[in-house]
Short mmCIF file of C-alpha atoms and ligand atoms in Angstrom, two decimals:
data_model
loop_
_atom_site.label_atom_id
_atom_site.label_comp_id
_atom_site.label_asym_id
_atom_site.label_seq_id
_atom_site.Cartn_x
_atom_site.Cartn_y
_atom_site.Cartn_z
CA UNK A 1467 76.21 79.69 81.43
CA UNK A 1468 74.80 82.38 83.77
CA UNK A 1469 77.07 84.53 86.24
CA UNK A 1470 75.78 82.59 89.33
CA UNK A 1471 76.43 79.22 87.88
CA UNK A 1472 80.07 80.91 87.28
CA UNK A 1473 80.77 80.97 90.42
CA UNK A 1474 79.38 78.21 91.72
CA UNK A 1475 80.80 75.54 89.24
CA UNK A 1476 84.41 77.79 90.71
CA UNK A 1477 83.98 75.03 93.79
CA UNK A 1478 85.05 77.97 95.84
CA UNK A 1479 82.79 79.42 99.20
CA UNK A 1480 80.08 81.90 97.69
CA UNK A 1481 82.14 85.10 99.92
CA UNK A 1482 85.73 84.55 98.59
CA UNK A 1483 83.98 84.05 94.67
CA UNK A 1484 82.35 87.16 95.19
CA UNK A 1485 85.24 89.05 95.86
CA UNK A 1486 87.90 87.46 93.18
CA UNK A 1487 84.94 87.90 90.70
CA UNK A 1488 84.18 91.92 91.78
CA UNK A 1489 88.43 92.16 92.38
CA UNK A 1490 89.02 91.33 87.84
CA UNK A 1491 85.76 92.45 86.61
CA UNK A 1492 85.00 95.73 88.45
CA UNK A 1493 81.57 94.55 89.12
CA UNK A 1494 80.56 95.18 92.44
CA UNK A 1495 78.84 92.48 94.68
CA UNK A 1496 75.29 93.89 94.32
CA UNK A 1497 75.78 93.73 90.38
CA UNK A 1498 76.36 90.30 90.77
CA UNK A 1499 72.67 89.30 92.70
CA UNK A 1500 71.35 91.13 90.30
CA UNK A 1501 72.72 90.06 86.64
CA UNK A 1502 73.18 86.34 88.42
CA UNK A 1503 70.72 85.09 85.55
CA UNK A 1504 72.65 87.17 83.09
CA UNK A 1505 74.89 85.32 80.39
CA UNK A 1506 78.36 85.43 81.24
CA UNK A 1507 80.98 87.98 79.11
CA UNK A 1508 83.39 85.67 78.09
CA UNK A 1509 85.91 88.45 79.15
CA UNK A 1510 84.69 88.02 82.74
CA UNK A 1511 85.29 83.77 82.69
CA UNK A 1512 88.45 84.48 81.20
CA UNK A 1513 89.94 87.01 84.21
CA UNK A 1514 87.90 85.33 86.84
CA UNK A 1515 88.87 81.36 85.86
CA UNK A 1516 92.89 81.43 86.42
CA UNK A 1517 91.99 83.90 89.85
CA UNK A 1518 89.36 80.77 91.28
CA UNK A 1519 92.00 78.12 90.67
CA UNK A 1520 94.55 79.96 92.42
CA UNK A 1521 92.18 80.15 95.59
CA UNK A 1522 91.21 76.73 94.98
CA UNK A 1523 94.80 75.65 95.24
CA UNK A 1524 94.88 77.74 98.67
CA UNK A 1525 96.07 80.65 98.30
CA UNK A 1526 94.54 83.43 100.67
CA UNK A 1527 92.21 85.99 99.07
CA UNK A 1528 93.91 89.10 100.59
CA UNK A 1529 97.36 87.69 98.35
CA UNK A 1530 95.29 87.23 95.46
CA UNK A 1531 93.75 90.71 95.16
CA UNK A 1532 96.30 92.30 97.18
CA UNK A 1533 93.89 93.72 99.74
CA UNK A 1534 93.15 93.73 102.99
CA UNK A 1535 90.48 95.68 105.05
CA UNK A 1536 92.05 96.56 108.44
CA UNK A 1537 89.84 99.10 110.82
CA UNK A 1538 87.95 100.26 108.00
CA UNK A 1539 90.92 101.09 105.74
CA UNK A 1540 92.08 99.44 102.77
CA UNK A 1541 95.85 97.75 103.55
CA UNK A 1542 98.00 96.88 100.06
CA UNK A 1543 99.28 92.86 101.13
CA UNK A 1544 101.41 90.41 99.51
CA UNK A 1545 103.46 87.57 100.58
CA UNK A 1546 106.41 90.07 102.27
CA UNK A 1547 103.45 90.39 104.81
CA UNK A 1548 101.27 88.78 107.65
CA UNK A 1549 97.65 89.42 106.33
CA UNK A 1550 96.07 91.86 108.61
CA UNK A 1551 93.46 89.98 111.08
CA UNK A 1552 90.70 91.69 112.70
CA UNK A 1553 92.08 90.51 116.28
CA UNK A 1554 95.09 92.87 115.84
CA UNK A 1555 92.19 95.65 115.57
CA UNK A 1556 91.97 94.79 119.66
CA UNK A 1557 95.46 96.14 119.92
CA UNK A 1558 94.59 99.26 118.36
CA UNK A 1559 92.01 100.07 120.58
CA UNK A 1560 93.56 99.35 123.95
CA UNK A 1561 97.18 101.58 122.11
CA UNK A 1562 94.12 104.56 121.33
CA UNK A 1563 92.38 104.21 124.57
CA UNK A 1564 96.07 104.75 126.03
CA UNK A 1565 97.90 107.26 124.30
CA UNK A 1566 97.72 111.22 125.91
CA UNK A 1567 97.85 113.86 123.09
CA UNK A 1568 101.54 113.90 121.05
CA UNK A 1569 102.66 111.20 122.21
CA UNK A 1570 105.71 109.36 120.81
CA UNK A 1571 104.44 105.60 119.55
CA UNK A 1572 106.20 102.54 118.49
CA UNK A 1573 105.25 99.76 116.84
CA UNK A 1574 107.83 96.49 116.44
CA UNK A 1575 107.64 94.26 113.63
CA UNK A 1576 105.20 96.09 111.91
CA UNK A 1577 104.57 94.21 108.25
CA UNK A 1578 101.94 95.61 106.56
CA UNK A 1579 102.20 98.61 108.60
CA UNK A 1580 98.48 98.09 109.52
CA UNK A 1581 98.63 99.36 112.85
CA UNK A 1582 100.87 102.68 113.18
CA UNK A 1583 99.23 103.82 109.90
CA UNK A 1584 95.88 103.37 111.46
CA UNK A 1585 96.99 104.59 114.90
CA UNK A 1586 98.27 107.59 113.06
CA UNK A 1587 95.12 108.22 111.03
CA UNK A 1588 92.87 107.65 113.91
CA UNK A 1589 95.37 110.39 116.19
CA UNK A 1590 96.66 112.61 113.46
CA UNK A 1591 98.77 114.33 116.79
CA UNK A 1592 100.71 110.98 117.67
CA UNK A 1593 104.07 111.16 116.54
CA UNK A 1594 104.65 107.14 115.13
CA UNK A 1595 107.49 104.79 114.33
CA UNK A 1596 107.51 101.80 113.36
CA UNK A 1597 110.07 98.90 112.92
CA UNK A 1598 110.19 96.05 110.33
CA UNK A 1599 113.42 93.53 110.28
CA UNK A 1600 112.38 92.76 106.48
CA UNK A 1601 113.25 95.17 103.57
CA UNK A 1602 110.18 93.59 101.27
CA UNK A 1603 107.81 94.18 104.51
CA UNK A 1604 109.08 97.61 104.91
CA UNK A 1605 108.46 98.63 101.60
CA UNK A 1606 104.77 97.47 101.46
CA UNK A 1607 104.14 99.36 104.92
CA UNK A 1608 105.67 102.44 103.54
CA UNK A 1609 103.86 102.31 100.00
CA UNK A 1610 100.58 101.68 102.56
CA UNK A 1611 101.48 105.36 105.06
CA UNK A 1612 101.60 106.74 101.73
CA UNK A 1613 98.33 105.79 100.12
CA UNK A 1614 96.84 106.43 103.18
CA UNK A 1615 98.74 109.65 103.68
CA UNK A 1616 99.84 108.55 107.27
CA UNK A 1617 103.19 110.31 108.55
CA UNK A 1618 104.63 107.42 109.94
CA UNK A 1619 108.55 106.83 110.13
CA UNK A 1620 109.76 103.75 109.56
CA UNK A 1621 113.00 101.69 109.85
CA UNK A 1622 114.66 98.87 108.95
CA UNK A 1623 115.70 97.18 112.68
CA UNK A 1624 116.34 94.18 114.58
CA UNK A 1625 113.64 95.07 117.59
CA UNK A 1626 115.02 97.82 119.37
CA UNK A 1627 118.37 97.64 117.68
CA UNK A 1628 118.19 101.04 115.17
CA UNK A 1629 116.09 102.89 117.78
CA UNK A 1630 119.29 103.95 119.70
CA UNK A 1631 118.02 105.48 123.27
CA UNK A 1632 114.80 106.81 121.76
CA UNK A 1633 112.17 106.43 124.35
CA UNK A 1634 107.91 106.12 123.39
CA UNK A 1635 104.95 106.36 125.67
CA UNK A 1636 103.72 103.83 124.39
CA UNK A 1637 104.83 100.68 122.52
CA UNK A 1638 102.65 98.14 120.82
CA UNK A 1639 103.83 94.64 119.19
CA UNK A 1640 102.42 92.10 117.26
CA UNK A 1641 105.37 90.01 117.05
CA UNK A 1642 106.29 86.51 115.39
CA UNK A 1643 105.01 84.04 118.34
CA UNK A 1644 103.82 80.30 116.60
CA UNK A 1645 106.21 77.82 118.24
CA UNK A 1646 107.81 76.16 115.36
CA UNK A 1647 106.92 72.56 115.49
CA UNK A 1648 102.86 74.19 115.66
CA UNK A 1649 100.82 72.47 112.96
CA UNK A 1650 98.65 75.25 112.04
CA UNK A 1651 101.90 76.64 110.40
CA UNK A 1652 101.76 73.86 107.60
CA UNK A 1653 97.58 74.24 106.94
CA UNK A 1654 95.32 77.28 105.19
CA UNK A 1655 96.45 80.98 104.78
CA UNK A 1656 99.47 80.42 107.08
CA UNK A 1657 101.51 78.53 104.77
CA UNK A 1658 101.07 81.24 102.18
CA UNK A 1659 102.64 83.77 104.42
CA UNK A 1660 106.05 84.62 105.76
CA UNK A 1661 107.41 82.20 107.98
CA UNK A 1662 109.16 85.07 109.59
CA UNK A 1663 106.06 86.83 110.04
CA UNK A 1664 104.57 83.93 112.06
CA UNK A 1665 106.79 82.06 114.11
CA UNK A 1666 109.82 82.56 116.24
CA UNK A 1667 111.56 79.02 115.37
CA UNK A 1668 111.51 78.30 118.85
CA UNK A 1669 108.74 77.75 121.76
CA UNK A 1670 106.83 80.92 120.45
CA UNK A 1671 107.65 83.52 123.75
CA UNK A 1672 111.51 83.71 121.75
CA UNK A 1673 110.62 87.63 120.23
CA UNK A 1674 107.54 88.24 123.37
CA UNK A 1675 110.51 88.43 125.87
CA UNK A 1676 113.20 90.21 123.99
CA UNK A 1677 110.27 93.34 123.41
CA UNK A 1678 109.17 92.94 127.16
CA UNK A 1679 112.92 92.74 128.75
CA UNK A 1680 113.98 95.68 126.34
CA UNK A 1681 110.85 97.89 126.74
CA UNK A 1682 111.89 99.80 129.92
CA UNK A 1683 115.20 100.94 128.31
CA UNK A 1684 112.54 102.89 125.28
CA UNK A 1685 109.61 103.62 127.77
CA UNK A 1686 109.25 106.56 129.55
CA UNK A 1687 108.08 106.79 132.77
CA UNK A 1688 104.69 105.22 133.07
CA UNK A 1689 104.62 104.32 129.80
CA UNK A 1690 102.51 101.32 128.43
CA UNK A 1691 103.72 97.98 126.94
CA UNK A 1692 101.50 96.22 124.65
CA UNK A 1693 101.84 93.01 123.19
CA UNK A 1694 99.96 90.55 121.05
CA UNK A 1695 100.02 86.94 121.54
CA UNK A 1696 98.76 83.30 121.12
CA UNK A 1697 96.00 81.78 122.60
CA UNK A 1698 97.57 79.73 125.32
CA UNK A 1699 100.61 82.80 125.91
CA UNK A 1700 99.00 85.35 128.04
CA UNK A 1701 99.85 83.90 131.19
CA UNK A 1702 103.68 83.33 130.53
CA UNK A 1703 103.77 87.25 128.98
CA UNK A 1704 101.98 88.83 132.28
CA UNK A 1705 104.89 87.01 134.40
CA UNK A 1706 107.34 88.31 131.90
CA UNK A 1707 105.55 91.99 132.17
CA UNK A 1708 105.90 91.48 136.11
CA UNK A 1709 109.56 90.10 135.96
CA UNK A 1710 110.38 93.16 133.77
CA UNK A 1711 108.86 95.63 136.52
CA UNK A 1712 105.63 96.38 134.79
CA UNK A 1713 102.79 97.13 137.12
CA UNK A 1714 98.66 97.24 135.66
CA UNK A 1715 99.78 94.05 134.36
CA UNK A 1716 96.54 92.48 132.44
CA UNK A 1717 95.44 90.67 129.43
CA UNK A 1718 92.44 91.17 127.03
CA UNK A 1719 90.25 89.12 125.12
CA UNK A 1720 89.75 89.00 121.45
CA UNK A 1721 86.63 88.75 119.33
CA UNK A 1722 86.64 84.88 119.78
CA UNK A 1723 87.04 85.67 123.80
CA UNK A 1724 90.94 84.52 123.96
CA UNK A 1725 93.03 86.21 126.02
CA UNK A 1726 95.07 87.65 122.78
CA UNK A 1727 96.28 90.90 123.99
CA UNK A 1728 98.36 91.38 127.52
CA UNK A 1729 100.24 94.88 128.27
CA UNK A 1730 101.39 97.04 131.46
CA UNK A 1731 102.39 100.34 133.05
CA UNK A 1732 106.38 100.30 133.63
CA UNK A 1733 106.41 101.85 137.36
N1 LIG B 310 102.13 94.13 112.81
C1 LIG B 310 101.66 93.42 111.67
C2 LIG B 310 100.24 92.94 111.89
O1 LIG B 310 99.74 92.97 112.98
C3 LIG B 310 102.60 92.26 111.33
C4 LIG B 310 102.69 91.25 112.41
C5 LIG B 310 103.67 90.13 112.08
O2 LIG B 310 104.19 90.06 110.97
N2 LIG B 310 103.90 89.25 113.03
O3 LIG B 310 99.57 92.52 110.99
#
């Protein structure tokens, strides 16, 4: 058998058995097209085989090889941890596009860590927390800050709960928001990864209005709320943002063109 008939008889799409193969072997994608006629190592069918039947049985690439790229930076992942998606990258933008030079930033429920560490790296003069309620999550962010040599702090904390009456100019959230009876939490990647991570056990906006109600007591003045959400959610979180006393209220759309990100100004 040749190396491209390896991983096509793998039943698995050509991407994800490029990546498992390169992941146990070393082998880099561009050796494959070009030893695809090449008879396989044994060695390589033996590492690759067991890695292709865990995909095939569903679960998510990023678990498998414990990797995920995140704005151009490697992010260590397992299943303590949402898998970075490139719609969070959105986030980061409109949090860089934001911040004024020092300023204090705060990111709540941060898993993997993936987006103080690369606010930090992109702004090596922000000063960033970050808060995690899970002691697994926390330590993959930290073991992240410090492979990427980020000088983030991090703490264990319920929201704002450990934060005391620190206040941030700015503070970003991607926070737990899939209403708990939503199917998509039973199919693909999802049910691979923390239920915590994902949903709120209630009608999804549970955690979106505990961070917008408690942002003005950790914002200073003028500073910016933002918040990640679902696709049907940014509606509900600009009257929340309003309610609150947030002026500049808007949402942004993601990649796919959903309204995905909605923040404001507190007056
Ligand atoms: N902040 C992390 C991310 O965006 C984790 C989000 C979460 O677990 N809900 O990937």
């Amino acid at each position: 058998m040749n190396y491209s008939a390896l991983l096509l008889q793998s039943g698995l799409d050509k991407f994800d058995a490029q990546v498992l193969f390169s992941h146990c072997t070393g082998k880099n994608r561009a050796w494959l097209i070009g030893h695809g006629q090449d008879e396989v190592d044994p060695a390589h069918v033996s590492v690759f085989n067991p890695l292709a039947a865990r995909r095939r049985a569903g679960e998510p690439v990023a678990y498998i090889i414990g990797l995920r790229e995140f704005y151009g930076r490697d992010f260590v992942v397992n299943s303590s941890v949402l898998i970075p998606r490139p719609d969070t990258e959105l986030l980061v933008e409109l949090a860089l596009e934001r911040v004024a030079d020092g300023a204090r930033v705060l990111d709540l429920g941060t898993g993997s860590g993936c987006i103080p560490i690369t606010l930090k790296l992109e702004r090596l003069d922000l000063d960033v927390s970050a808060v995690d309620l899970s002691p697994s999550a926390l330590i993959v962010a930290q073991t992240n800050a410090s492979r990427l040599d980020a000088a983030v702090r991090f703490y264990q904390s319920d929201w704002y709960q450990a934060l005391g009456d620190a206040r941030f100019e700015i503070i970003v959230s991607n926070p737990p928001y899939i209403e708990k009876n939503d199917h998509h939490l039973s199919e693909g990647d999802l049910r691979f990864e923390p239920r915590s991570a994902l949903s709120d056990e209630g009608d999804g906006l549970v955690h979106l209005r505990h961070i917008i109600s408690g942002a003005c007591d950790h914002l200073k003045e003028s500073g910016w709320l933002l918040c990640e959400h679902g696709w049907d959610q940014s509606a509900a979180c600009r009257a929340l943002l309003v309610e609150a006393g947030f002026q500049e209220v808007q949402s942004w759309r993601d990649l796919s063109g959903i309204e995905r990100v909605t923040g404001g100004r507190l007056a």
